[in-house]
Every structure is written in structure tokens, then in C-alpha cells.
Backbone as CSV, one residue per row, in Angstrom:
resi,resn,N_x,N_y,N_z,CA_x,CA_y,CA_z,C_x,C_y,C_z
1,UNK,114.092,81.357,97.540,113.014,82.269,97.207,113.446,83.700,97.508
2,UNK,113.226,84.396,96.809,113.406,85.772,96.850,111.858,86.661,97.768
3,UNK,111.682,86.011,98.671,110.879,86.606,99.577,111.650,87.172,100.900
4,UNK,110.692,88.617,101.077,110.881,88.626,102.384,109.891,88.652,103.379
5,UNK,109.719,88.145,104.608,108.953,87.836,105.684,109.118,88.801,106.798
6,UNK,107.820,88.914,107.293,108.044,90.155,108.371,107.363,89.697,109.337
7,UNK,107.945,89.598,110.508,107.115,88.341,111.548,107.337,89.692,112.883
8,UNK,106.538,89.030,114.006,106.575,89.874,114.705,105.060,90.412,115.620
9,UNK,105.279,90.503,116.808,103.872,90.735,117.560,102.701,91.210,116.999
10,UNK,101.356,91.265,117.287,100.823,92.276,116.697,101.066,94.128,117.263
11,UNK,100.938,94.559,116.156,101.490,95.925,116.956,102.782,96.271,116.578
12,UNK,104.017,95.277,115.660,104.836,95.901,115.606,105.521,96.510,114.700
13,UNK,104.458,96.588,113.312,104.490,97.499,112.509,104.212,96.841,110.769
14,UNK,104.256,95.645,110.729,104.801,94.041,109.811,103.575,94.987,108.579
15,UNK,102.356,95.280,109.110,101.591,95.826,108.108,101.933,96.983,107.306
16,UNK,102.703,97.987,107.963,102.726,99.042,107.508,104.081,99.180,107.000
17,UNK,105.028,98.854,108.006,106.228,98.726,107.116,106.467,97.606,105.730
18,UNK,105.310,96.675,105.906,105.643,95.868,104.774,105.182,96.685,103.903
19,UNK,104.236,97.330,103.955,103.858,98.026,101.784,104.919,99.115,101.533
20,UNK,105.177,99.882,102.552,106.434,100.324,102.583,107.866,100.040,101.837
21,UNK,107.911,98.991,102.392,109.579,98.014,102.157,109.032,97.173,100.653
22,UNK,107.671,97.037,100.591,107.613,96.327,99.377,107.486,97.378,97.955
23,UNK,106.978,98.866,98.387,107.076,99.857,97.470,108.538,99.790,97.177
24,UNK,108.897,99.799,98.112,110.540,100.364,98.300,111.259,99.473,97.013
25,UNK,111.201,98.300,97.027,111.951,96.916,96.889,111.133,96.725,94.988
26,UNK,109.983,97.054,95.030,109.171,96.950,93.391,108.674,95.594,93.510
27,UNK,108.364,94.803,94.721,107.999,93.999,94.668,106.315,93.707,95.178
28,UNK,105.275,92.817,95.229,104.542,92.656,95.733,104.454,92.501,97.130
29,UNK,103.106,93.050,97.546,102.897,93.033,99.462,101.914,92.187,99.438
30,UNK,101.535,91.371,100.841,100.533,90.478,101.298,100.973,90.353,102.521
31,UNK,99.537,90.858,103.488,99.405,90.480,104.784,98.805,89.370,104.711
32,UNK,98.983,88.077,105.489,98.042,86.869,105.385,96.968,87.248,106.412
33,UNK,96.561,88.090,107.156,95.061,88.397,107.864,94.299,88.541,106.834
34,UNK,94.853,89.508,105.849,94.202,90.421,105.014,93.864,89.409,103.612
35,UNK,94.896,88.312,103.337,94.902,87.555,102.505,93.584,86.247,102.880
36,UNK,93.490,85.627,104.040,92.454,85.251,104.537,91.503,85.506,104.414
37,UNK,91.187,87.007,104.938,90.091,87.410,104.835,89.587,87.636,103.346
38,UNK,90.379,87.857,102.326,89.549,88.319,101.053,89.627,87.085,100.866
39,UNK,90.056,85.841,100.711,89.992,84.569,100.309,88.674,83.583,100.808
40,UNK,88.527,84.094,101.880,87.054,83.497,102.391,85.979,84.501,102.440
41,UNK,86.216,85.715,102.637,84.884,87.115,102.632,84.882,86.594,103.843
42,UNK,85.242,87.157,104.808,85.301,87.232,106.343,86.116,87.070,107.300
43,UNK,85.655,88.669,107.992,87.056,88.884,108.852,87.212,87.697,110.180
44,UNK,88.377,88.238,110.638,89.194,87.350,111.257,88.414,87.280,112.690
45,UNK,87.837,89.001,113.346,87.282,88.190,114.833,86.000,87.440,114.485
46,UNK,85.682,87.415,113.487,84.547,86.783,113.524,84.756,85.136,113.127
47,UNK,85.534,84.684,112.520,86.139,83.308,112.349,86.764,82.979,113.460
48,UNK,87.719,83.924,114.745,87.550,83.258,115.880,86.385,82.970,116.849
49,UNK,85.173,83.450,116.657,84.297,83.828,117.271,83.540,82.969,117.076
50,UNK,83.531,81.918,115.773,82.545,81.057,115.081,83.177,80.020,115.337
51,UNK,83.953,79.893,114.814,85.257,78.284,114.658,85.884,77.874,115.098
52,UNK,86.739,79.149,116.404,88.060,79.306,117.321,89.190,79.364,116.527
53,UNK,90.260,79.698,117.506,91.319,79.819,117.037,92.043,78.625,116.119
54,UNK,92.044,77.218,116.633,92.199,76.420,115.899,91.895,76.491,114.665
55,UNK,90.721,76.786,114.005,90.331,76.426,112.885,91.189,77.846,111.767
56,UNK,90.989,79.080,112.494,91.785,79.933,112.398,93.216,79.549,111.928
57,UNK,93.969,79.028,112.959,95.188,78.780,112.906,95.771,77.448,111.518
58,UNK,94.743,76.514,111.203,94.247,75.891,110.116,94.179,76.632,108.432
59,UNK,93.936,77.995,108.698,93.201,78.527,107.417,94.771,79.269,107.433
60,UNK,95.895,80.100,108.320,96.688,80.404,108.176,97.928,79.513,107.428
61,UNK,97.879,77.757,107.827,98.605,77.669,107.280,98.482,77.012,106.025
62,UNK,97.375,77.010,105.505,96.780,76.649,104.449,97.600,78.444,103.527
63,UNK,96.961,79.029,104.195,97.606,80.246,103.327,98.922,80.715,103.292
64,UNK,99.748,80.573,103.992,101.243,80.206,103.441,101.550,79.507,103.193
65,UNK,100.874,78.531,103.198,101.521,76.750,101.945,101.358,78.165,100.247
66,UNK,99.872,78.336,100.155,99.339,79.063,98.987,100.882,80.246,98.603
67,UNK,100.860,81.311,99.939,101.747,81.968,99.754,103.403,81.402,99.076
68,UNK,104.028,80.493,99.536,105.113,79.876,99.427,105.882,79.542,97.909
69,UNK,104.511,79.808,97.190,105.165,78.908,96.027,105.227,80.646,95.192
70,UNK,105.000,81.691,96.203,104.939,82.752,94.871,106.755,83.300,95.263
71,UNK,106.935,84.973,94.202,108.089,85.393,94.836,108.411,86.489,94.230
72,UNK,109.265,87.272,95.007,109.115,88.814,94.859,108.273,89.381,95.961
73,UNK,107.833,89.345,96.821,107.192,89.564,97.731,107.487,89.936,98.975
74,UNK,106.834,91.116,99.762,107.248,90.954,101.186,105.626,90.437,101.855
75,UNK,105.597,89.717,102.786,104.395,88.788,103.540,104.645,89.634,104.857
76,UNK,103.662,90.367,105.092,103.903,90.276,106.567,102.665,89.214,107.225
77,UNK,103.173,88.640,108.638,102.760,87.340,109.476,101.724,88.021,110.437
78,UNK,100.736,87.180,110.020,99.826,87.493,111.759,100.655,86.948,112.854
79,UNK,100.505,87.606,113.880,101.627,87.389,115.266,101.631,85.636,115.377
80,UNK,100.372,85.127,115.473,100.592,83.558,115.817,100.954,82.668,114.612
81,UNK,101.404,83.303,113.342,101.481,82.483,112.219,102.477,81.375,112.535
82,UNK,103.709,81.795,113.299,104.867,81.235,113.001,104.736,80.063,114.804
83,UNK,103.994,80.155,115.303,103.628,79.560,116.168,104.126,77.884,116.075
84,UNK,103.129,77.908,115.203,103.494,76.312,114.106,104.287,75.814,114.041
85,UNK,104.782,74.663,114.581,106.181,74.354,114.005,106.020,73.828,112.375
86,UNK,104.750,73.610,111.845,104.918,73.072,110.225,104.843,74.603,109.109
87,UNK,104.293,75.652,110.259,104.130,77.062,109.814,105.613,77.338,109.347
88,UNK,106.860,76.796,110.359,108.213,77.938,110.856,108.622,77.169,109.682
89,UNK,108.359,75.818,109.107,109.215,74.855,108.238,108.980,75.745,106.695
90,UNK,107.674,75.848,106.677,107.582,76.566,105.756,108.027,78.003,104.953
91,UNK,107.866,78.837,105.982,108.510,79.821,106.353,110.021,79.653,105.716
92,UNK,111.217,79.158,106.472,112.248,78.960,106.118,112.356,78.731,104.520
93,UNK,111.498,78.421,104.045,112.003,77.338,102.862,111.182,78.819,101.693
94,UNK,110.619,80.026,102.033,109.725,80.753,101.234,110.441,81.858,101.570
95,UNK,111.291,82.391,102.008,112.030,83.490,102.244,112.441,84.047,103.143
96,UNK,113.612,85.122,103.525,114.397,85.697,104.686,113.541,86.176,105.425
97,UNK,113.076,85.931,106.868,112.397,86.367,107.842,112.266,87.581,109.040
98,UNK,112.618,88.371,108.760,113.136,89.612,109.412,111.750,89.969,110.519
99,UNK,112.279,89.474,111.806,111.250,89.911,113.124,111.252,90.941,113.559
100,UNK,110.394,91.824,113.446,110.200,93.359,113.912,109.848,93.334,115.601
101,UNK,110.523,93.759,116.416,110.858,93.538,117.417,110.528,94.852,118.432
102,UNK,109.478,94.991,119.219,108.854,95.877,120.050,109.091,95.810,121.361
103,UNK,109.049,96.572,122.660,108.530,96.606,123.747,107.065,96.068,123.967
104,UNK,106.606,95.697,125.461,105.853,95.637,125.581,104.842,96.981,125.966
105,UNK,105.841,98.100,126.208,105.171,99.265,126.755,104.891,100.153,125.007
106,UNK,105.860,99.377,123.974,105.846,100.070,122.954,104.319,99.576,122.220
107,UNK,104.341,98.561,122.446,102.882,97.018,122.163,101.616,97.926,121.998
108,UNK,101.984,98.254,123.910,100.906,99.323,124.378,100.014,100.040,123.845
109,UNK,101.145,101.356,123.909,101.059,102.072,123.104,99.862,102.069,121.932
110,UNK,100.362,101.521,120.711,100.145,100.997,119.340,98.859,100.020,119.500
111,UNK,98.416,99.767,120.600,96.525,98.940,120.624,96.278,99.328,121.268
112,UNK,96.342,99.958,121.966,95.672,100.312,123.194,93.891,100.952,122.815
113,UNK,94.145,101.594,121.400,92.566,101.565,120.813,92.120,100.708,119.827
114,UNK,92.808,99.851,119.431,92.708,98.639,118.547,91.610,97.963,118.980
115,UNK,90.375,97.147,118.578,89.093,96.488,118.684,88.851,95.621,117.709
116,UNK,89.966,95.328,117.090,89.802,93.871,115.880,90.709,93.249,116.080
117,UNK,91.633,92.499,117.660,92.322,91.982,117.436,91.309,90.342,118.469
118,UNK,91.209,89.590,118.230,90.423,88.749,119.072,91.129,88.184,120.412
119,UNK,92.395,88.417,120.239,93.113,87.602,121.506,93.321,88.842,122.436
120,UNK,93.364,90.127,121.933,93.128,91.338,122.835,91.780,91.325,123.819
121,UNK,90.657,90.933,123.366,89.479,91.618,123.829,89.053,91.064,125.077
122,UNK,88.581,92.324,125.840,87.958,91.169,127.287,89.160,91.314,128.307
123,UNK,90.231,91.827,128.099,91.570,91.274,128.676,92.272,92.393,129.205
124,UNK,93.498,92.523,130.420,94.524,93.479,130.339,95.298,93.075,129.437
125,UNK,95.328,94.697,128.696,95.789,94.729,127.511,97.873,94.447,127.407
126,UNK,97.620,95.115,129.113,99.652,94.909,129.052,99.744,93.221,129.884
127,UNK,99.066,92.989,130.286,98.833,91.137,130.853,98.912,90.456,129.678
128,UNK,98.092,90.786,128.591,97.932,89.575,127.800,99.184,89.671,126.853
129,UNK,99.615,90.573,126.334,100.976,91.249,125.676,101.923,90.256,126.564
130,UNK,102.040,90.423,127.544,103.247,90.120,128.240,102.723,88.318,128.006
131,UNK,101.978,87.922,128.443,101.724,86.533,128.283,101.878,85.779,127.022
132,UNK,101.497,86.569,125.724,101.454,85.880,124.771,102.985,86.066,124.628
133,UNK,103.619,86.924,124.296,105.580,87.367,124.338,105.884,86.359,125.020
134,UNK,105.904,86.030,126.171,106.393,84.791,127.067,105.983,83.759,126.006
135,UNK,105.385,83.338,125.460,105.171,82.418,124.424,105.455,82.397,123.098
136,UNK,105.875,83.499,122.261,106.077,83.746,121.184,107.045,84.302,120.907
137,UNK,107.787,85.257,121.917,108.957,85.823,121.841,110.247,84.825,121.214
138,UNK,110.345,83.721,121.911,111.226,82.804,121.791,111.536,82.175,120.226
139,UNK,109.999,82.323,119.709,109.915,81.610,118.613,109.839,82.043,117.908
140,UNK,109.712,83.613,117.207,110.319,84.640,116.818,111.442,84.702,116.416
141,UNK,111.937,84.786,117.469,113.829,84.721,117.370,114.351,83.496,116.505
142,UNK,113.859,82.296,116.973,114.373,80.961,116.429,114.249,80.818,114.989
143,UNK,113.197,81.516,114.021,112.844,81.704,112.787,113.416,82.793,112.149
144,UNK,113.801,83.818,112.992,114.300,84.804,112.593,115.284,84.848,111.797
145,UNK,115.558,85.197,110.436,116.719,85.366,109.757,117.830,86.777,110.422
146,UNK,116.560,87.725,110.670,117.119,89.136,110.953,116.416,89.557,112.454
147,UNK,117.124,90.625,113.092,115.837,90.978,113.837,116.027,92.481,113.559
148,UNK,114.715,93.260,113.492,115.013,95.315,113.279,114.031,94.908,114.457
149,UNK,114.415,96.095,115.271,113.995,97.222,116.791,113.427,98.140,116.129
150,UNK,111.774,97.880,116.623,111.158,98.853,115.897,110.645,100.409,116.982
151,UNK,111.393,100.115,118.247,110.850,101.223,119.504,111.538,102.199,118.839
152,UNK,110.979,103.223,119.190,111.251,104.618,118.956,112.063,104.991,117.719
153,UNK,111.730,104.477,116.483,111.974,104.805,114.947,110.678,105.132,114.396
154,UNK,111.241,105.900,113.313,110.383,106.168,112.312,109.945,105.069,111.175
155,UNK,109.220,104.884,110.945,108.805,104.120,109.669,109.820,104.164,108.833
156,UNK,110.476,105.501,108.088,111.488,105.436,107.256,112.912,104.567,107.626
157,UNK,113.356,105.288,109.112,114.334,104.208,109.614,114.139,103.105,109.392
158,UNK,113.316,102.073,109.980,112.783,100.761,109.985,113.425,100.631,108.350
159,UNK,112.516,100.878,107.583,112.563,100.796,106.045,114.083,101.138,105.552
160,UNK,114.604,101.344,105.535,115.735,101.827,105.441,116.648,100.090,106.168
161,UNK,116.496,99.885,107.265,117.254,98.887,107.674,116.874,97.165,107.220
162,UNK,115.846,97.760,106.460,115.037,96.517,105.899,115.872,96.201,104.515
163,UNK,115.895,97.616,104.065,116.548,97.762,102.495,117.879,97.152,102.474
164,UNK,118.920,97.294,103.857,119.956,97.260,104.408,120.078,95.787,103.963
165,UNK,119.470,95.310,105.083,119.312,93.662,104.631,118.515,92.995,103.464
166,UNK,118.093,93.930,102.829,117.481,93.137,101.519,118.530,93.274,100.645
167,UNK,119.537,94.178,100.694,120.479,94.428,99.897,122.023,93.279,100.120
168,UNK,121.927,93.032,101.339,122.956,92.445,102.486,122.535,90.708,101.588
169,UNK,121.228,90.078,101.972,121.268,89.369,101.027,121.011,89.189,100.051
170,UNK,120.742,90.013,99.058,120.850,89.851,97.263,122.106,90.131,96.753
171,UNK,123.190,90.167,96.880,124.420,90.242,97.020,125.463,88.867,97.297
């Protein structure tokens, strides 16, 4: 598949650099939060709030099964998408996965006024960062085709090293 995947904490850019990298590239963009949500008419804290995360985590991979079969695309991942091990199978098999890769002080930063993330709320914001990373960090990496360091770059950089490797494998 000629996809590319942008996985990676929340916070570490997967939204913004993806329409970016997908302007860049002439291809189509899709966040699956964003894809969820217009697919059912309702946002995401409120489907954890009603259903839990489970059922949540259910509707995600229902939507990259959906996603999988398209192409030309960059997807960026809600942070727990790839969680899954039937999520990561999929994944592999729908396109190159490039993990955008943050600090936790960089995390910070970048939510620290954020109020729509549901696993944020209620919480220390650098506690729960660090807790969920201890859990997701690992598995990140393991899916990872690529990894870009997104601390202290510009959007263009980022984009630019994305192009790098989109070019690296279409070649």
C-alpha cells in the first residue's frame, strides 16, 4: 500500500504535520479521531464518557480495518490506536508507519491547555504522560517503520524529513 502512517503520542504533531506531508505528497489526509467522529456524529470525550474506552478502542479498529483498504493517503493515529496487537497487524499490512517522537517535557508543553483529550482530564498532566509512554512508548517503536524527533523543529523540518522518507521508499 502506498500509505503513510503517522503514529505517535498525543501531542506530537501526527495532526498537523499529517495535512501538511499529505499537501506536500498530493495525496489524501485522515485523522481516525476525526474520521470517527464524523462517521458516528460524536466526539470522542463524550463516547469515552458514555461507553468507555473499550468500546472506543472497538470503533478505532473498526476504522482502520475501513481505512486499510484505501491508498494514497497519510492517516495520522490516535495515540492508543496501535495499542492493539490486531490494530499493529493491520497497520503493517496498510502502509509505512513513521512515529513522531516527543519528550515528555515537549508533551507538556503542547496540552498543557488541551480539554478534549479524555485520558488527560482529572489528572497530572506530566504523571499521566509519563505513565501512558511507559506503556506505549515501546509499542510505537515495534510498529515503527521510521522514527522523526519532533522536539524543537519546525513543522517544515518535520515535513521535509517525512518527504525524505516518502521519497527513500518510493524508490
Amino acid at each position: 500500500m502506498n500509505n503513510i502512517i503517522l503514529e505517535g503520542f498525543m501531542g506530537s504533531g501526527k495532526t498537523t504535520l499529517g495535512k501538511e506531508l499529505a499537501n506536500s505528497l498530493g495525496f489524501s489526509f485522515v485523522d481516525t479521531d476525526e474520521y470517527i467522529e464524523n462517521k458516528y456524529n460524536r466526539i470522542i470525550k463524550d463516547i469515552f464518557a458514555n461507553e468507555g474506552e473499550e468500546y472506543f478502542r472497538d470503533m478505532e479498529t473498526e476504522a482502520i480495518e475501513e481505512l486499510s483498504k484505501k491508498d494514497s493517503m497519510v492517516i495520522a493515529l490516535g495515540g492508543g490506536l496501535p495499542v492493539r496487537e490486531v490494530n499493529r497487524e493491520i497497520l503493517k499490512k496498510t502502509g509505512k508507519v513513521i512515529y513522531l517522537k516527543a519528550k515528555v517535557s515537549t508533551l507538556c508543553d503542547r496540552l498543557k491547555n488541551d480539554t478534549n483529550r479524555p485520558l488527560l482530564m482529572n489528572v497530572s498532566l506530566e504523571d499521566r504522560i509519563n505513565e501512558l509512554m511507559n506503556k506505549r512508548g515501546s509499542i510505537y517503536e515495534e510498529v515503527a517503520d521510521y522514527t522523526v524527533n519532533t522536539d524543537d523543529k519546525t513543522i517544515e523540518q518535520v515535513v521535509k524529513e517525512m518527504e525524505a522518507i516518502y521519497e527513500d521508499i518510493s524508490n
